[in-house]
Coordinates of C-alpha atoms in Angstrom, one line a residue:
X263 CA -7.8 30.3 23.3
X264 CA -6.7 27.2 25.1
X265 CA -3.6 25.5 23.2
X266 CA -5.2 22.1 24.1
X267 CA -8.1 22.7 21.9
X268 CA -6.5 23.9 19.1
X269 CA -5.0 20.7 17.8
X270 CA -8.6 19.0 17.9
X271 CA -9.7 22.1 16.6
X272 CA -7.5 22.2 13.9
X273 CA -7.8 18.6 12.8
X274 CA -12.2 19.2 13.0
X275 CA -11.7 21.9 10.3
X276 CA -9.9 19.9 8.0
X277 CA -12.3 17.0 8.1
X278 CA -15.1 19.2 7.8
X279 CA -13.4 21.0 4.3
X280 CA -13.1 17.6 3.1
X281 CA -16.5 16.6 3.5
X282 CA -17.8 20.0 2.1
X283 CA -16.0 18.6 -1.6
X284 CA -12.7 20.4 -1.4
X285 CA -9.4 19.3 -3.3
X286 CA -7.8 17.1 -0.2
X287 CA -3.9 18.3 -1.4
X288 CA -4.8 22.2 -1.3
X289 CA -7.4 22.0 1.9
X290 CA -4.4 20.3 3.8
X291 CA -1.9 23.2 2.3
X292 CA -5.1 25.7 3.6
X293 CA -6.1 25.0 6.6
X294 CA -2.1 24.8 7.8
X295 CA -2.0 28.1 6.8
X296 CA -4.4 29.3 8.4
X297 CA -4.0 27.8 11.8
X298 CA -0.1 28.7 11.6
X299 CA -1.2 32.2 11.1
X300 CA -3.1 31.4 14.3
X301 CA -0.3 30.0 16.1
X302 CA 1.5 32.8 15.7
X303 CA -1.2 35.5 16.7
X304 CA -1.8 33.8 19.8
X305 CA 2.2 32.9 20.2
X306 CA 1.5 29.3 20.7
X307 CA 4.7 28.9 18.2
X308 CA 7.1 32.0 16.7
X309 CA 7.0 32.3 13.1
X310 CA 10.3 31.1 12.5
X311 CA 8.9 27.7 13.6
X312 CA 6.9 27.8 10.0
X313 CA 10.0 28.2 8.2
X314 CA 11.2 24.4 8.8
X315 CA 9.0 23.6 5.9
X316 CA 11.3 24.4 3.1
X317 CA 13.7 21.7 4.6
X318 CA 10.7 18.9 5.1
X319 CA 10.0 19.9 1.1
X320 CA 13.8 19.2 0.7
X321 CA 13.6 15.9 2.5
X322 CA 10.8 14.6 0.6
X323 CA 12.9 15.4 -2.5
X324 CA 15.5 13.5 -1.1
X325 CA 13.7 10.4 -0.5
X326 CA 14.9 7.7 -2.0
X327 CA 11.6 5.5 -1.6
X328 CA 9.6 8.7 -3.0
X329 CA 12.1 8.8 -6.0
X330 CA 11.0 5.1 -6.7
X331 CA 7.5 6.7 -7.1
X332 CA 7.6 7.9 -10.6
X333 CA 9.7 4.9 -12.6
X334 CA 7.6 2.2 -10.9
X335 CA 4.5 4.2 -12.0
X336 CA 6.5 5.1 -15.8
X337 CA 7.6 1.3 -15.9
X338 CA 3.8 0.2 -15.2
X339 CA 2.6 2.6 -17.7
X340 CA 4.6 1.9 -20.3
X341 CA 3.5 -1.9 -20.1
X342 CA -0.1 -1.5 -19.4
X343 CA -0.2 0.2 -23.0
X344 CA 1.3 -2.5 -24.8
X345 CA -1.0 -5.1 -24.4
X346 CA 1.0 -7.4 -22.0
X347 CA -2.1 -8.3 -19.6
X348 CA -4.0 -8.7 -22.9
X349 CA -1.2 -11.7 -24.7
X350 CA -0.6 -12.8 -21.1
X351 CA -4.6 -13.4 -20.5
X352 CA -5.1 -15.0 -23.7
X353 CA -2.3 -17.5 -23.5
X354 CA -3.3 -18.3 -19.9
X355 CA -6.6 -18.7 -20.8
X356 CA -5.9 -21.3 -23.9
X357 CA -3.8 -23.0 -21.3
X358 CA -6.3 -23.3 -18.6
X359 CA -9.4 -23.3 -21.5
X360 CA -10.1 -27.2 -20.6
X361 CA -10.7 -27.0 -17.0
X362 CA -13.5 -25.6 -15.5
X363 CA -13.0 -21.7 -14.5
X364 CA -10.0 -21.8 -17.1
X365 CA -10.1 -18.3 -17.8
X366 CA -10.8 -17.5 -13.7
X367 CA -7.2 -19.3 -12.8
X368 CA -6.1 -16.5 -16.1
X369 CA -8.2 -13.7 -14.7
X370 CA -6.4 -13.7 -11.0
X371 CA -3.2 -14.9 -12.5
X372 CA -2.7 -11.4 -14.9
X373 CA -4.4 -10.0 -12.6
X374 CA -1.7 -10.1 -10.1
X375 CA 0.8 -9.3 -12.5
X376 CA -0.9 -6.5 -13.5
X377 CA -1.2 -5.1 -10.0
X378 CA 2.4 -5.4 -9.4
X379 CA 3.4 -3.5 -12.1
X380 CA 0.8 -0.9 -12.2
X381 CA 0.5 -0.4 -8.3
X382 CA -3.0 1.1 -8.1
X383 CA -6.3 -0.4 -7.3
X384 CA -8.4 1.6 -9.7
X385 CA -6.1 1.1 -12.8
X386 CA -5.7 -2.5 -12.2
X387 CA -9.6 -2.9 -11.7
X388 CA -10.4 -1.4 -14.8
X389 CA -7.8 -2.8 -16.7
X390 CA -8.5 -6.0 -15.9
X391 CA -12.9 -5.3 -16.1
X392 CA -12.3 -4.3 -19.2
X393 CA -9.5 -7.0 -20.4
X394 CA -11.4 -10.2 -18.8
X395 CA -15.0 -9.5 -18.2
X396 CA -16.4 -9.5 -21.9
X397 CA -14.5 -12.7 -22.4
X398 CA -15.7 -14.3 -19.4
X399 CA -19.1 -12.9 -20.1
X400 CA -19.0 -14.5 -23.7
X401 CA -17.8 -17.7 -22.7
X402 CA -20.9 -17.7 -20.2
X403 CA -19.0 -17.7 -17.0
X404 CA -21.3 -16.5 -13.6
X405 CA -21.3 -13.0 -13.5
X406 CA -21.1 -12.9 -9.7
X407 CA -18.1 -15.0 -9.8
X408 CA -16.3 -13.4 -13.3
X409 CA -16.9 -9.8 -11.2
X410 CA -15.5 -11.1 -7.8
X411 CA -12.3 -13.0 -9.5
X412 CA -11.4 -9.3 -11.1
X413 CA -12.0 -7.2 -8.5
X414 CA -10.2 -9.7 -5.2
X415 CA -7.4 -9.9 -8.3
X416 CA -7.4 -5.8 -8.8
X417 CA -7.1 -4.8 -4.9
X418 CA -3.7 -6.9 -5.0
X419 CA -2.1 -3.5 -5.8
X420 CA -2.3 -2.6 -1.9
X421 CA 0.2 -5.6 -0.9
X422 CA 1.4 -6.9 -4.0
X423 CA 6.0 -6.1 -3.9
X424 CA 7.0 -3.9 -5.9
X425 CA 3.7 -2.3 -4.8
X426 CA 3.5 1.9 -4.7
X427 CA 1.3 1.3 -1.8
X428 CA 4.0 -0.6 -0.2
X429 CA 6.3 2.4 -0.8
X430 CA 4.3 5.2 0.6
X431 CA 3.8 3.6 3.6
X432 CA 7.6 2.7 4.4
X433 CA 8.2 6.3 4.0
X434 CA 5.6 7.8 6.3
X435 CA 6.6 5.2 9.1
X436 CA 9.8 5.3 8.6
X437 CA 10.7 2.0 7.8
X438 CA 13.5 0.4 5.1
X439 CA 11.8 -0.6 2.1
X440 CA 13.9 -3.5 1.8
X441 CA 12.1 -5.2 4.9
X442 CA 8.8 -4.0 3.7
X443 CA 9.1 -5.9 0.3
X444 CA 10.5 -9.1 2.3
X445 CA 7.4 -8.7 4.8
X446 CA 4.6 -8.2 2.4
X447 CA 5.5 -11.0 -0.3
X448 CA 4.4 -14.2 1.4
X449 CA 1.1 -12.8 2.8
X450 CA 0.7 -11.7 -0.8
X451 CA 1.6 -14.8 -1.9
X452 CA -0.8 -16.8 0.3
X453 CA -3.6 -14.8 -0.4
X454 CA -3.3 -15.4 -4.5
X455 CA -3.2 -19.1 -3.5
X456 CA -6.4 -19.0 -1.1
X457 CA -8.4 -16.9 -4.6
X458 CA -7.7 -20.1 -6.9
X459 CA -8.4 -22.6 -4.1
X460 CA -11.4 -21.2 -4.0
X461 CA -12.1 -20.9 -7.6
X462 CA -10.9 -24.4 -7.8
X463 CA -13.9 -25.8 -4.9
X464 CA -16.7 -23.4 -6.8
X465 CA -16.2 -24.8 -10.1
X466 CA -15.3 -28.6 -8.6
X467 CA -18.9 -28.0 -6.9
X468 CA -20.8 -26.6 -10.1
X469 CA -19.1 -26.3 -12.9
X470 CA -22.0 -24.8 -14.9
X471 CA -20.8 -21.4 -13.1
X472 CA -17.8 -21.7 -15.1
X473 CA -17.6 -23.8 -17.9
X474 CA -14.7 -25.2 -20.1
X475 CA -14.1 -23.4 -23.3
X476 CA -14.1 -26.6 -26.0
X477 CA -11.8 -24.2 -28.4
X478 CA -9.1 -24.3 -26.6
X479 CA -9.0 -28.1 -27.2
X480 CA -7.9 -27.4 -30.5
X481 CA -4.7 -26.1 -30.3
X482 CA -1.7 -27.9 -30.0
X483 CA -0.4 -28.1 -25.9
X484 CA 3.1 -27.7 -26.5
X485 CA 1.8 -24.2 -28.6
X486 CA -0.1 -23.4 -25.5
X487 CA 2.6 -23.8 -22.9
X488 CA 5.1 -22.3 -25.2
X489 CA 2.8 -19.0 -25.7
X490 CA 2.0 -19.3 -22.1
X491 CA 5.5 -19.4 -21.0
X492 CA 6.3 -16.5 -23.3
X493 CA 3.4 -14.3 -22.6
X494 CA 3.4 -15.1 -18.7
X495 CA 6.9 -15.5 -18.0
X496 CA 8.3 -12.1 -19.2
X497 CA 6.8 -9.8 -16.9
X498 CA 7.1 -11.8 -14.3
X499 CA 10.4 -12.4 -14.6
X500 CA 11.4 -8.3 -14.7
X501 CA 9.1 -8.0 -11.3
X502 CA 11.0 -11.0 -10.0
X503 CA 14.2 -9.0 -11.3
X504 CA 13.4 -6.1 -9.3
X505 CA 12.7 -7.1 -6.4
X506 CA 15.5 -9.7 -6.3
X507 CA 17.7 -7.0 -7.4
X508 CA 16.0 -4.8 -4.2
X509 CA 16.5 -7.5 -1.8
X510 CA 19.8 -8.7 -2.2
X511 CA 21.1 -5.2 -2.2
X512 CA 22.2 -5.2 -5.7
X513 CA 19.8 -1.9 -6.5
X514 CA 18.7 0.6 -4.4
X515 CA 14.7 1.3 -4.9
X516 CA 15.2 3.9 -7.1
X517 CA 17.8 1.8 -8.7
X518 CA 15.2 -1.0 -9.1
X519 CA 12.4 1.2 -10.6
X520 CA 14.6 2.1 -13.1
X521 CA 15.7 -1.6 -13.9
X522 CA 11.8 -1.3 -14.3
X523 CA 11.3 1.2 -16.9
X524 CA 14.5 -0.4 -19.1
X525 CA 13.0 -3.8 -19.1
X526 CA 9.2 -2.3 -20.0
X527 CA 11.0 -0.2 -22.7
X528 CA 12.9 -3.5 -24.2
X529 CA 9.6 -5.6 -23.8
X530 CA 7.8 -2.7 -25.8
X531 CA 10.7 -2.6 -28.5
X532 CA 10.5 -6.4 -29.2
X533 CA 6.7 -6.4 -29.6
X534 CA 7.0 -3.1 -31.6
X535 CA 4.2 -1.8 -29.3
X536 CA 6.1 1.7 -28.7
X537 CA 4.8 3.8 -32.0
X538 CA 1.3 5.8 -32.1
X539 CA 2.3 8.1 -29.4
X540 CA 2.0 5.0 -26.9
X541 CA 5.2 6.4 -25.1
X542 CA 4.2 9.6 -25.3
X543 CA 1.0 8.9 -23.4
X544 CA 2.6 7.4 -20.6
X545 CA 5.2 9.8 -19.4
X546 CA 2.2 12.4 -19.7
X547 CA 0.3 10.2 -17.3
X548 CA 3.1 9.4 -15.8
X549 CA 3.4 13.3 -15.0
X550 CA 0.3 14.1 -13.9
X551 CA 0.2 11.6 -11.5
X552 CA 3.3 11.9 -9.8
X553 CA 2.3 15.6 -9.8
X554 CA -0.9 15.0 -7.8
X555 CA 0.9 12.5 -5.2
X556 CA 3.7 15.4 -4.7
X557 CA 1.0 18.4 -4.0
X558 CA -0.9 15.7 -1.2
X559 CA 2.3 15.1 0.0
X560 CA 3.7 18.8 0.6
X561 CA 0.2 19.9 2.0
X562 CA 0.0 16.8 4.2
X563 CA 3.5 17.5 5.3
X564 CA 2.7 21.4 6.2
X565 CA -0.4 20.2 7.9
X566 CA 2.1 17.8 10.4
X567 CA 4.2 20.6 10.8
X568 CA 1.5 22.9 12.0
X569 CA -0.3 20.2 13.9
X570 CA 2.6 19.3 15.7
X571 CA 3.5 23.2 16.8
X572 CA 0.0 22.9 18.6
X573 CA 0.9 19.1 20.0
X574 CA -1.5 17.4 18.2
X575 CA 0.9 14.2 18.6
X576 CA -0.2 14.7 22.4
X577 CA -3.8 15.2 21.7
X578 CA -3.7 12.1 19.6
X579 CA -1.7 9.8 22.6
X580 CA -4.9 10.9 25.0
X581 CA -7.1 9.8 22.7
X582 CA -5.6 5.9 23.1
X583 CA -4.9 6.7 26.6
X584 CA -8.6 5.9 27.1
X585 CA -8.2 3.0 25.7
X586 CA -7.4 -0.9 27.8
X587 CA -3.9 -0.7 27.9
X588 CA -1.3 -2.9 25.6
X589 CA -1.0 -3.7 21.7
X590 CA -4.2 -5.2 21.4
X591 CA -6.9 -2.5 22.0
X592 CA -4.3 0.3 20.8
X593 CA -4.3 -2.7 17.5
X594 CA -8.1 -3.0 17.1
X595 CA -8.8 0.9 17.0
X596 CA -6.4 1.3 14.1
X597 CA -7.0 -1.6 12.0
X598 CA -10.8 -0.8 12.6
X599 CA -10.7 3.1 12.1
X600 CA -8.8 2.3 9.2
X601 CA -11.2 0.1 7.6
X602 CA -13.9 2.8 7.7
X603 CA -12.3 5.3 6.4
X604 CA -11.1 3.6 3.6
X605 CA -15.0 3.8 2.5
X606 CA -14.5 7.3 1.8
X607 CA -11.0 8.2 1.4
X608 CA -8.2 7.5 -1.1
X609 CA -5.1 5.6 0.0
X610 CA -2.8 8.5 -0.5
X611 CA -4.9 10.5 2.1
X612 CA -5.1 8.2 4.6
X613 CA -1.6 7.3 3.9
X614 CA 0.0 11.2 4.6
X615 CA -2.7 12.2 6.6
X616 CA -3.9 9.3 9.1
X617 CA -0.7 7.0 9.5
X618 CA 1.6 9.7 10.4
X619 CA -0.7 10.4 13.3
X620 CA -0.3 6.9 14.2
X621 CA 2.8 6.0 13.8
X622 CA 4.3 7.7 16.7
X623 CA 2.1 6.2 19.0
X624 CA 2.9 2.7 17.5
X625 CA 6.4 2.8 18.5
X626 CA 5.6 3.9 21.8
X627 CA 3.5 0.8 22.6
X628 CA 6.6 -1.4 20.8
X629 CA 4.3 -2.4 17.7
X630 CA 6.3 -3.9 14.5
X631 CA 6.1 -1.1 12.1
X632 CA 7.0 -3.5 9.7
X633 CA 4.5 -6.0 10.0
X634 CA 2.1 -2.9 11.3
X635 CA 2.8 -1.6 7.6
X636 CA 1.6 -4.7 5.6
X637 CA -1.1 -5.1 7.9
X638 CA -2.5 -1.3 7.1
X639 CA -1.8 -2.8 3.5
X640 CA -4.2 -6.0 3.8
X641 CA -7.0 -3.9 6.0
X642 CA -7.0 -0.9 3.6
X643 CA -7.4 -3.9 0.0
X644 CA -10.6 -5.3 2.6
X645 CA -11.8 -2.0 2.6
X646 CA -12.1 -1.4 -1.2
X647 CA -13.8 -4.3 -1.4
X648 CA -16.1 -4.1 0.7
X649 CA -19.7 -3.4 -0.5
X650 CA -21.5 -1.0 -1.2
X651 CA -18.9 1.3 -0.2
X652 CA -15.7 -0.4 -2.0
X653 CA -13.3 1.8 -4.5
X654 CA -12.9 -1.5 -6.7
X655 CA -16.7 -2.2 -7.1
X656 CA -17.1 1.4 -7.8
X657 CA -14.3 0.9 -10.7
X658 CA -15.4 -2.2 -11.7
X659 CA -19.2 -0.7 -12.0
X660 CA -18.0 2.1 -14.2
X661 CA -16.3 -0.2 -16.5
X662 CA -18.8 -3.7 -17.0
X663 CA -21.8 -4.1 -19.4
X664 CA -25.1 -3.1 -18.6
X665 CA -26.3 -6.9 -18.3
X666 CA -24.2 -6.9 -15.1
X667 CA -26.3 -5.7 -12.3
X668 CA -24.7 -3.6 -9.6
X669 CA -26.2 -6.6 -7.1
X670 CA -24.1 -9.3 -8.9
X671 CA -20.9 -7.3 -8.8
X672 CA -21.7 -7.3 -4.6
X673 CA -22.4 -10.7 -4.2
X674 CA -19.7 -11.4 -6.4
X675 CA -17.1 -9.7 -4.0
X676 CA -18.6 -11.2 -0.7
X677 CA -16.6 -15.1 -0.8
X678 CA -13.3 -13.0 -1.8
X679 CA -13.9 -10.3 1.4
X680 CA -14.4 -13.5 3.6
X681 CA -10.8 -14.6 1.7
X682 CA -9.2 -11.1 2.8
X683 CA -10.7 -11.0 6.3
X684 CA -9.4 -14.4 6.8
X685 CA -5.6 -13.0 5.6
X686 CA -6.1 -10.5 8.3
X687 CA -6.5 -12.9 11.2
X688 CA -3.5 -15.3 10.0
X689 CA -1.2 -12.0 10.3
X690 CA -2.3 -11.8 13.5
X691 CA -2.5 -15.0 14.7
X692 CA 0.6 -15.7 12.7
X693 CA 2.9 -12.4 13.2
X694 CA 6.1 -14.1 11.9
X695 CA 4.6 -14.2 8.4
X696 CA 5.3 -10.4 8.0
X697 CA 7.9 -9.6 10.1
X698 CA 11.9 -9.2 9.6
X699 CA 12.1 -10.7 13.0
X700 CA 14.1 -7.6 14.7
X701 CA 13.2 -7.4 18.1
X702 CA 10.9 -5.0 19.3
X703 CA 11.9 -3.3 22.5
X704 CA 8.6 -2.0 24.3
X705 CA 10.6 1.3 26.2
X706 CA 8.7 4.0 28.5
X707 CA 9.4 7.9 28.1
X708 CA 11.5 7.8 31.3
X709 CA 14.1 4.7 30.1
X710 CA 14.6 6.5 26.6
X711 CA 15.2 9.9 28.7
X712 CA 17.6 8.1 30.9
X713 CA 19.3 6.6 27.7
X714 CA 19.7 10.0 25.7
X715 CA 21.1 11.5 29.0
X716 CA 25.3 11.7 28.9
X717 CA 26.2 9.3 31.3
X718 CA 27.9 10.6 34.5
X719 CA 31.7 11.0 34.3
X720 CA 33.5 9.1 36.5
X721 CA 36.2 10.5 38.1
X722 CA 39.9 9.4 37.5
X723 CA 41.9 8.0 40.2
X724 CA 45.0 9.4 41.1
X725 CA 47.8 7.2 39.7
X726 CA 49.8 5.7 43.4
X727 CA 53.3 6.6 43.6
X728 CA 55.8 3.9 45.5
X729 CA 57.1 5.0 48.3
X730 CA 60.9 4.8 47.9
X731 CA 62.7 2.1 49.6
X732 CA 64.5 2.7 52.8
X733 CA 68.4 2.1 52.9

């Protein structure tokens, strides 16, 4: 068999197992196997070749980004199970109870807060669908517009620092986590502020679709803003901590995750929210997991191994090679291919399986991995929201009343899509906003050749001895 059809080959099979329903961690792990068992038959690659996988298992140990994994997830955990988006909503929402769409502003508020400490689409989603929606629901709030606020506030867990999302990706492309962080907070930071501009013109427009609640007249402002400060303010300030601590190179990551888990733990400990086996419960999930990101990870990195004895990184350059040359076509194919597959796959597997691929080619054409990685980020949280094919709608669905028709929770979602498409042509109209500003060098094969080559040694002249003066 031709060696140029086995990568294609190779990568066919495994799409195909995954469509027929097969766990995506051990069909990775399984069809590796068996094409390096047909590698070697056909002596495409010797079997020692196979045995560099113990040492990419022993670098993904090492990692200090994928060490991060586990405390951010433990430290999320920990303060999803004591009620901290539940005080923080209610105080918000007495606050903002007097304006129109009070408990909206509330909703996208936690909502954010909740993504950056849980770092997962689907648990932010649900937490928050089942947190906000009844009380929106009850305080007659447009159903369209209650669903959209929850599930625009839920997919912040793709970009939102100190995002697990965020963390995954600066691994597979290689990139410091630091300027990842730095990179993805602004973007992040605009997009919450275009989701309340817009609740802010729906409700000024009709405020029927979101009325005030009269109770939250009753209470005393300077209570309000105390409880608000109180509820709100704590876990924001331990994100704020860890990512300051992360940026000014006080904390590693790692580091940083556990600054995490010791503030959740103290947070827990003052609201005496730690007893019934809460604790308990979250390192088990915490476990579990961690466990199922570490078995897609070892059989996505076998599957790279393999695919790259066959040159599959060569099969995938010929694939853009048909594309216009430059950023921009190479640019639109990703972002694009991307967005489609994010209908049907998880972010994990499209994060070890489809930006590894990628990412190569990338730095050929001089692309910004960093602001290349918050853009994968933004187009992947479009995705899963997307209808009918979004993650978060299918979340949200599983968790709202029966009142709430499926419809509603679409329509609902379509002015905050418009919001995230939007995002997406500002980063590229506007690189600068998720960038470090290094300089990116666009080099060809033969210049980074020519640099790796020892440069010619030059030879020595001899030293000139004077003649000796004549008498």
């Amino acid at each position: 068999m031709s060696p140029d059809l086995l990568a294609p080959l190779m990568f066919t099979t495994l799409v195909v197992v995954l469509v027929a329903g097969f766990p995506v961690a051990f069909s990775l792990a399984a069809v590796a196997a068996a094409f390096g068992v047909l590698g070697v038959a056909l002596g495409h690659f010797n079997a020692p070749f196979l045995l560099a996988m113990p040492l990419r298992v022993q670098g993904v140990f090492n990692s200090d980004n994928f060490l991060a994994v586990p405390l951010f997830v433990l430290m999320g955990l920990i303060l999803e199970r004591t009620g901290v988006a539940e005080d923080t909503l209610v105080a918000l929402g007495r606050l903002f109870g007097r304006a129109p769409g009070g408990l909206l502003y509330a909703t996208i508020i936690v909502g954010a807060v909740l993504s950056a400490i849980t770092g997962f689409v689907s648990a932010s989603v649900i937490a928050m669908g089942l947190i906000s929606l009844p009380a929106m629901l009850k305080a007659n709030y447009d159903a369209r517009l209650a669903t959209g606020s929850i599930a625009a506030a839920g997919t912040l867990a793709q970009m939102l620092p100190p995002s697990l999302v965020l963390i995954v990706l600066a691994e597979q492309v290689e990139v410091p986590l630091v300027d990842i962080f730095h990179a993805a907070l602004l973007p992040s930071a605009i997009l919450v502020g275009l989701y309340l501009l817009f609740v802010l013109a729906a409700t000024a427009w009709r405020p029927s679709l979101a009325p005030p609640i009269t109770a939250a007249a009753e209470v005393s402002r300077r209570q309000v803003w105390l409880q608000a400060a109180v509820a709100a303010g704590v876990p924001l300030c331990l994100i704020l901590t860890i990512l300051a601590s992360i940026y000014f190179g006080v904390a590693t990551p790692t580091e940083g995750g556990a600054i995490g888990v010791c503030g959740a733990l103290a947070i827990a400990a003052v609201r005496r929210r730690l007893a019934g086996g809460r604790l308990s419960q979250a390192l088990t999930s915490t476990g579990v997991l961690c466990s199922s990101v570490i078995f897609l990870l070892l059989g996505a990195s076998f599957f790279t191994l393999v695919f790259r004895g066959f040159d599959g990184q060569v099969w995938i350059e010929g694939i853009f090679r048909h594309l216009p040359e430059g950023q921009a076509p190479f640019l639109i194919a990703v972002t694009l291919g991307i967005f489609l597959l994010g209908f049907f796959l998880d972010f994990f597997e499209i994060a070890f399986i489809v930006v590894p691929l990628i990412a190569p080619v990338a730095r050929k054409l001089g692309v910004d991995m960093v602001w290349l990685t918050v853009m994968i980020a933004v187009v992947l949280q479009t995705s899963f929201m997307h209808p009918p094919f979004g993650i978060a709608l299918y979340n949200l669905r599983s968790v709202a009343p029966a009142t709430v028709r499926t419809t509603q929770i679409y329509v609902g979602a379509i002015p905050f899509l418009a919001i995230q498409l939007l995002m997406v042509g500002v980063l590229v109209a506007f690189p600068n906003l998720a960038t470090t500003q290094q300089v990116q060098v666009r080099a060809t094969e033969q210049e980074i050749e020519d640099a790796l080559r020892a440069p010619p040694v030059e030879p020595v002249p001899e030293p000139e001895i004077p003649e000796p003066e004549k008498k």
